[in-house]
Coordinates of C-alpha atoms in Angstrom, one line a residue:
X1 CA -17.2 -3.4 24.4
X2 CA -13.8 -3.2 22.7
X3 CA -13.7 -1.9 19.2
X4 CA -12.6 -4.4 16.5
X5 CA -12.5 -3.7 12.8
X6 CA -11.2 -5.7 9.8
X7 CA -7.8 -4.0 10.0
X8 CA -7.2 -5.8 13.3
X9 CA -7.7 -9.3 11.8
X10 CA -5.3 -11.4 9.9
X11 CA -6.8 -14.3 8.0
X12 CA -5.0 -17.5 6.8
X13 CA -1.8 -16.7 8.7
X14 CA 0.9 -19.4 8.8
X15 CA 3.1 -18.8 11.8
X16 CA 6.0 -21.1 12.2
X17 CA 5.4 -21.7 15.9
X18 CA 3.9 -20.2 19.0
X19 CA 6.5 -17.4 19.3
X20 CA 6.0 -16.4 15.7
X21 CA 2.2 -16.3 16.2
X22 CA 2.5 -14.0 19.3
X23 CA 4.9 -11.7 17.4
X24 CA 2.5 -11.6 14.4
X25 CA -0.6 -10.8 16.5
X26 CA 1.5 -8.3 18.5
X27 CA 2.6 -6.6 15.3
X28 CA -1.1 -6.1 14.3
X29 CA -1.6 -4.3 17.7
X30 CA 1.4 -2.2 16.9
X31 CA 0.2 -1.2 13.5
X32 CA -3.3 -0.4 14.9
X33 CA -1.7 2.0 17.4
X34 CA -2.7 0.1 20.5
X35 CA 0.7 -0.8 21.8
X36 CA 4.3 0.2 21.6
X37 CA 6.7 -2.4 20.0
X38 CA 8.2 -3.3 23.4
X39 CA 4.8 -4.7 24.5
X40 CA 5.3 -7.6 22.1
X41 CA 8.2 -8.8 24.2
X42 CA 6.0 -8.5 27.3
X43 CA 3.5 -10.8 25.6
X44 CA 6.2 -13.3 25.0
X45 CA 7.3 -12.9 28.6
X46 CA 3.8 -13.6 29.9
X47 CA 3.6 -16.7 27.9
X48 CA 6.8 -18.0 29.5
X49 CA 5.3 -17.9 32.9
X50 CA 1.6 -18.5 32.2
X51 CA -0.3 -20.5 29.6
X52 CA -2.7 -18.3 27.7
X53 CA -4.4 -21.3 26.0
X54 CA -8.2 -21.1 26.7
X55 CA -9.2 -24.3 25.0
X56 CA -11.0 -25.5 21.8
X57 CA -8.3 -24.0 19.6
X58 CA -8.2 -20.5 21.0
X59 CA -5.4 -18.7 22.9
X60 CA -5.4 -15.1 24.3
X61 CA -1.7 -13.9 24.6
X62 CA -1.3 -10.6 26.5
X63 CA 1.5 -8.8 28.3
X64 CA 2.8 -8.6 31.9
X65 CA 0.8 -6.3 34.3
X66 CA 3.9 -4.2 35.0
X67 CA 4.3 -3.3 31.3
X68 CA 0.9 -1.6 30.9
X69 CA 2.7 1.7 30.3
X70 CA 3.5 0.3 26.9
X71 CA -0.2 0.2 26.0
X72 CA -1.3 3.3 24.1
X73 CA -5.0 2.3 24.2
X74 CA -6.9 -0.9 25.0
X75 CA -7.5 -3.1 22.0
X76 CA -7.5 -6.6 20.5
X77 CA -6.2 -8.2 17.4
X78 CA -7.0 -11.7 15.9
X79 CA -4.7 -14.0 14.0
X80 CA -6.4 -16.9 12.2
X81 CA -4.2 -19.9 11.6
X82 CA -6.3 -22.6 9.9
X83 CA -3.4 -25.1 9.8
X84 CA -3.0 -24.9 13.6
X85 CA -0.1 -23.9 15.9
X86 CA 1.4 -26.3 18.5
X87 CA 0.9 -24.1 21.6
X88 CA 1.8 -26.5 24.4
X89 CA 1.9 -30.4 24.4
X90 CA -1.5 -31.6 23.4
X91 CA -2.8 -28.0 22.6
X92 CA -3.4 -26.8 19.0
X93 CA -4.4 -23.2 18.5
X94 CA -6.2 -21.9 15.4
X95 CA -7.4 -18.5 16.7
X96 CA -4.9 -16.2 18.4
X97 CA -6.7 -13.3 20.2
X98 CA -4.0 -10.8 21.2
X99 CA -5.2 -8.5 24.0
X100 CA -3.7 -5.2 25.2
X101 CA -5.8 -4.0 28.2
X102 CA -5.0 -0.9 30.3
X103 CA -7.7 -1.9 32.9
X104 CA -10.6 -4.4 32.9
X105 CA -12.1 -3.3 29.6
X106 CA -11.4 -6.8 28.1
X107 CA -13.5 -8.7 30.6
X108 CA -16.6 -8.6 28.4
X109 CA -14.5 -10.0 25.6
X110 CA -13.4 -12.9 27.8
X111 CA -17.0 -13.7 28.7
X112 CA -18.0 -13.8 25.1
X113 CA -15.0 -16.0 24.3
X114 CA -16.1 -18.5 26.9
X115 CA -19.4 -18.8 25.1
X116 CA -17.7 -19.2 21.7
X117 CA -15.5 -22.0 23.2
X118 CA -18.6 -24.0 24.0
X119 CA -19.8 -24.0 20.4
X120 CA -17.5 -26.4 18.4
X121 CA -19.3 -25.7 15.1
X122 CA -18.8 -21.9 15.5
X123 CA -15.1 -22.3 16.4
X124 CA -14.6 -24.5 13.3
X125 CA -16.3 -21.9 11.2
X126 CA -14.3 -19.0 12.6
X127 CA -11.0 -20.9 11.9
X128 CA -12.0 -21.4 8.3
X129 CA -13.9 -18.3 7.4
X130 CA -12.6 -15.9 4.7
X131 CA -14.8 -13.1 5.9
X132 CA -13.3 -11.1 8.9
X133 CA -16.8 -9.9 9.7
X134 CA -17.7 -13.4 11.0
X135 CA -14.9 -13.1 13.6
X136 CA -15.9 -9.5 14.5
X137 CA -19.5 -10.6 15.0
X138 CA -18.5 -13.6 17.2
X139 CA -16.3 -11.5 19.5
X140 CA -18.3 -8.3 19.7
X141 CA -21.9 -9.4 19.1
X142 CA -22.3 -7.0 16.2
X143 CA -21.8 -7.6 12.5
X144 CA -20.2 -4.7 10.7
X145 CA -21.6 -3.5 7.4
X146 CA -19.7 -4.3 4.3
X147 CA -16.6 -2.1 3.9
X148 CA -17.5 1.1 2.2
X149 CA -15.3 3.6 0.4
X150 CA -13.7 5.8 3.1
X151 CA -14.8 9.4 3.0
X152 CA -12.4 11.9 1.5
X153 CA -10.1 13.6 4.1
X154 CA -11.0 17.2 4.9
X155 CA -8.9 20.1 3.7
X156 CA -6.4 21.8 6.0
X157 CA -7.2 25.3 7.2
X158 CA -4.5 27.0 5.0
X159 CA -5.1 26.4 1.2
X160 CA -5.2 27.8 -2.3
X161 CA -7.1 26.8 -5.4
X162 CA -5.3 26.8 -8.8
X163 CA -5.9 25.6 -12.3
X164 CA -3.5 23.0 -13.8
X165 CA -2.3 24.2 -17.2
X166 CA 0.1 21.4 -18.0
X167 CA -0.7 20.0 -21.5
X168 CA -1.3 16.5 -20.2
X169 CA -2.4 17.4 -16.7
X170 CA -0.7 16.4 -13.5
X171 CA 1.2 13.4 -15.0
X172 CA 4.3 11.7 -13.7
X173 CA 7.0 14.4 -14.3
X174 CA 5.2 17.4 -12.8
X175 CA 3.7 15.3 -10.0
X176 CA 7.2 14.2 -9.1
X177 CA 8.4 17.7 -8.9
X178 CA 5.4 18.6 -6.7
X179 CA 6.2 15.7 -4.3
X180 CA 9.9 16.5 -4.2
X181 CA 9.1 20.1 -3.3
X182 CA 6.4 19.2 -0.8
X183 CA 8.9 16.9 1.0
X184 CA 11.2 19.9 1.7
X185 CA 8.7 21.2 4.2
X186 CA 7.7 19.8 7.6
X187 CA 4.0 20.6 7.1
X188 CA 1.4 18.0 6.1
X189 CA 0.1 18.7 2.6
X190 CA -3.1 17.5 0.9
X191 CA -4.3 17.9 -2.7
X192 CA -8.0 17.8 -3.6
X193 CA -9.5 17.2 -7.0
X194 CA -13.3 17.0 -6.8
X195 CA -14.2 14.7 -4.0
X196 CA -10.8 12.9 -4.0
X197 CA -8.0 13.8 -1.7
X198 CA -4.3 12.8 -1.9
X199 CA -1.3 13.1 0.4
X200 CA 0.9 15.7 -1.4
X201 CA 4.0 13.8 -0.4
X202 CA 3.0 10.5 -2.0
X203 CA 3.4 10.3 -5.7
X204 CA 1.1 7.3 -6.3
X205 CA -1.8 9.0 -4.5
X206 CA -1.2 12.2 -6.4
X207 CA -1.3 10.4 -9.8
X208 CA -4.5 8.5 -8.8
X209 CA -6.3 11.8 -8.6
X210 CA -6.4 11.8 -12.4
X211 CA -5.9 15.6 -12.7
X212 CA -6.3 16.7 -16.4
X213 CA -5.4 20.0 -18.1
X214 CA -7.8 22.7 -17.1
X215 CA -8.8 21.1 -13.8
X216 CA -8.9 23.1 -10.6
X217 CA -7.2 21.6 -7.5
X218 CA -7.0 22.7 -3.9
X219 CA -3.7 22.4 -2.1
X220 CA -4.0 22.7 1.7
X221 CA -1.3 22.5 4.4
X222 CA -1.1 22.2 8.2
X223 CA 2.1 22.6 10.1
X224 CA 4.9 24.9 11.3
X225 CA 5.9 26.1 7.8
X226 CA 2.5 25.8 6.1
X227 CA 2.4 29.3 4.6
X228 CA 5.9 28.9 3.1
X229 CA 5.0 25.5 1.7
X230 CA 1.9 26.8 0.0
X231 CA 3.7 29.8 -1.4
X232 CA 6.4 27.6 -3.0
X233 CA 3.9 25.0 -4.3
X234 CA 1.7 27.7 -5.8
X235 CA 4.6 29.3 -7.6
X236 CA 5.8 25.9 -8.9
X237 CA 2.4 25.0 -10.2
X238 CA 2.0 28.4 -11.9
X239 CA 5.4 27.8 -13.5
X240 CA 4.4 24.4 -14.9
X241 CA 6.2 22.2 -12.4
X242 CA 9.1 21.8 -14.7
X243 CA 7.1 20.8 -17.8
X244 CA 8.5 22.3 -21.0
X245 CA 6.2 23.8 -23.6
X246 CA 5.5 21.2 -26.3
X247 CA 7.0 22.4 -29.6
X248 CA 4.3 22.9 -32.2
X249 CA 4.0 20.1 -34.8
X250 CA 5.9 20.9 -38.0
X251 CA 3.7 21.9 -40.9
X252 CA 3.2 19.1 -43.4
X253 CA 5.5 19.6 -46.4
X254 CA 4.2 18.4 -49.7
X255 CA 6.8 16.2 -51.4
X256 CA 6.5 15.1 -54.9
X257 CA 7.5 11.5 -55.7
X258 CA 6.5 9.0 -58.2
X259 CA 5.8 6.0 -55.8
X260 CA 2.3 4.6 -55.6
X261 CA 1.2 1.6 -53.6
X262 CA 0.7 -1.6 -55.6
X263 CA -2.3 -2.7 -53.5
X264 CA -4.0 0.5 -52.2
X265 CA -6.6 -1.7 -50.4
X266 CA -4.0 -3.0 -48.0
X267 CA -2.3 0.3 -47.4
X268 CA -2.0 1.4 -43.7
X269 CA -2.4 5.1 -43.1
X270 CA 0.0 6.4 -40.5
X271 CA 1.1 9.7 -38.9
X272 CA 4.0 11.4 -40.6
X273 CA 7.0 12.0 -38.4
X274 CA 9.1 13.8 -41.1
X275 CA 8.7 14.8 -44.8
X276 CA 10.0 12.5 -47.5
X277 CA 9.8 8.9 -48.5
X278 CA 11.2 5.9 -46.5
X279 CA 11.1 2.3 -47.5
X280 CA 11.6 -0.5 -44.9
X281 CA 10.0 -3.3 -43.0
X282 CA 7.1 -2.3 -40.7
X283 CA 6.8 -3.8 -37.3
X284 CA 3.8 -3.9 -35.1
X285 CA 4.2 -3.3 -31.4
X286 CA 2.0 -5.4 -29.1
X287 CA 2.0 -5.5 -25.3
X288 CA 2.0 -8.8 -23.5
X289 CA 0.9 -9.2 -19.9
X290 CA 3.7 -10.1 -17.5
X291 CA 2.8 -13.3 -15.7
X292 CA 4.5 -13.7 -12.3
X293 CA 4.0 -17.1 -10.7
X294 CA 3.7 -17.3 -7.0
X295 CA 6.6 -19.4 -5.8
X296 CA 6.7 -18.8 -2.0
X297 CA 9.9 -19.2 -0.1
X298 CA 11.2 -18.4 3.4
X299 CA 9.7 -14.9 4.2
X300 CA 13.0 -13.6 5.4
X301 CA 14.7 -14.7 2.2
X302 CA 11.8 -13.2 0.1
X303 CA 12.2 -10.0 2.0
X304 CA 15.9 -9.9 1.1
X305 CA 15.0 -10.6 -2.6
X306 CA 12.6 -7.6 -2.5
X307 CA 15.2 -5.3 -1.0
X308 CA 17.9 -6.4 -3.6
X309 CA 15.4 -5.9 -6.4
X310 CA 14.4 -2.4 -5.2
X311 CA 18.1 -1.4 -4.8
X312 CA 19.0 -2.7 -8.3
X313 CA 16.1 -0.9 -9.9
X314 CA 16.9 2.3 -8.0
X315 CA 20.5 2.1 -9.2
X316 CA 19.4 1.6 -12.8
X317 CA 16.9 4.4 -12.7
X318 CA 19.6 6.8 -11.2
X319 CA 21.9 5.8 -14.1
X320 CA 19.1 6.4 -16.7
X321 CA 18.3 9.7 -15.1
X322 CA 21.8 11.0 -15.4
X323 CA 22.2 9.7 -19.0
X324 CA 19.0 11.2 -20.3
X325 CA 19.6 14.4 -18.3
X326 CA 23.0 14.8 -20.0
X327 CA 21.6 14.2 -23.5
X328 CA 18.1 15.8 -23.4
X329 CA 17.9 17.9 -20.2
X330 CA 16.4 17.4 -16.7
X331 CA 12.8 17.8 -17.9
X332 CA 12.9 14.8 -20.1
X333 CA 14.8 12.8 -17.5
X334 CA 12.3 13.6 -14.7
X335 CA 10.2 10.6 -15.6
X336 CA 12.9 8.4 -14.1
X337 CA 12.7 10.4 -10.8
X338 CA 9.0 9.5 -10.9
X339 CA 9.7 5.8 -11.1
X340 CA 12.1 6.2 -8.2
X341 CA 9.3 7.6 -6.1
X342 CA 7.3 4.5 -6.8
X343 CA 10.1 2.4 -5.4
X344 CA 10.1 4.5 -2.2
X345 CA 6.3 4.5 -1.7
X346 CA 5.8 3.3 1.9
X347 CA 2.3 2.0 1.3
X348 CA 3.4 -0.1 -1.7
X349 CA 6.3 -1.6 0.2
X350 CA 4.3 -2.3 3.4
X351 CA 1.6 -4.1 1.4
X352 CA 4.2 -6.1 -0.4
X353 CA 6.0 -7.1 2.8
X354 CA 2.6 -8.0 4.4
X355 CA 1.9 -10.4 1.5
X356 CA 5.4 -11.9 1.8
X357 CA 4.7 -12.8 5.4
X358 CA 1.4 -14.3 4.3
X359 CA 3.6 -16.8 2.5
X360 CA 3.8 -15.4 -1.0
X361 CA 6.8 -14.7 -3.1
X362 CA 8.3 -11.2 -3.3
X363 CA 7.8 -10.9 -7.0
X364 CA 4.2 -12.0 -6.9
X365 CA 3.5 -9.8 -3.9
X366 CA 5.0 -6.7 -5.6
X367 CA 3.0 -7.3 -8.8
X368 CA -0.3 -7.7 -6.8
X369 CA 0.3 -4.5 -4.9
X370 CA 1.1 -2.6 -8.2
X371 CA -1.9 -4.1 -9.9
X372 CA -4.3 -2.9 -7.2
X373 CA -3.1 0.7 -7.7
X374 CA -3.3 0.5 -11.4
X375 CA -6.8 -0.9 -11.6

C-alpha cells in the first residue's frame, strides 16, 4: 500500500480550474519529494489526451508513461476542493488524487477508490471533512494516530559542548552572529539544548531553543568542512558572539533636595536612571495587539504584495543598521541584522505563500505564520 500522510493532503483548496487543480496537486507531490517539477507538465499532458475523471466527484491525474524517469519515488497527493472544479462538461470534481507511479504500486489504491466511489455518503464526507485523517483512512484502510510532536533530530558525529555565558543567553544579537558564521560553511550544523534541536543556519529555530545564560548547548556538524566550522563556532561562542559586556549600573548618588510629594499615597516608585530631580508629565506605555483583517485577493497579486513588503522592510532595516552602527557601534546595531534574518527565513516565507494560495491575504498570512512561531 502506498504511504500517505497529512503533509500530502491539502484541504479546502480553491483552484480556479482543472489546470490549476492539477498544478496544485502536482506541487504537493514535488514538495513531498515524489516527483521532479517537470512531471507536473506531464500530468497536464496526460489530461489533454485522456480523461482522468473516475466519477462521483473524484479525478486521478497522473503523468505520461514515457515521463516516469521524472518520478523520484511512487506516491500520491490529495487536493480537496469542496466548491467543486469543472473537469469536463457535466463533470464536477471535489477530490483530486494525484498519482506518481513508477510501476503498478498504485493498483491497490485504484481498487480502494472504486469502493469509495460507490459510497455517496462517504464521498460527501471526504469532500467536506476538516480532518485529513478521514481521507487517509478511506484511501489506505488505516487511520493514523493524532499527530504527535516529532522526535528531536539526532546530533551529527562531530560536535562540541559549551556553556553560554552571554548575560541574556542566546538572544537575537548573538544568535544572528552564530547563524551568519554558520552560513559561511558548506556543512550542516545543528544546535541541541536539552531535548530540543535547531538548524544552526536558521535564526528562528535557534531562538526557539530558549537558551539562557549558564545553559550548556551541543553544536554538531556534518559535511566537508565540519571541523573548520566547529572550530570557528566554538571560538565565537567563547568570545561572546559579539555581545559587549554590560556596563555596571552606576552607584546611587544621594541628592539633597527639598521637594516632597503632596500626596505620598499616590506616588509611583520608579527606577532611577540618573541622579537629580526632574519634573514633567509621566506617560504610561501600553502595548496594543495589531489586528490584521483577512481581505483575500488574487493570489498572484497577494504574492507581489508580500514581496514588496519584504523588500521595503529589508531596505528600512539596512538603513537602520547603518545608522545605529555609525552612532553606537556594530554590537548595538546587530539587532537589525537579526530582524533581517526573520525576513529571509525560508520556512516562514513558504508557510505564508501556502496560505496566500489557500485564498488568504498576504498580510493576514504573514501574521498567522509569525504568531505560530511566537506562541
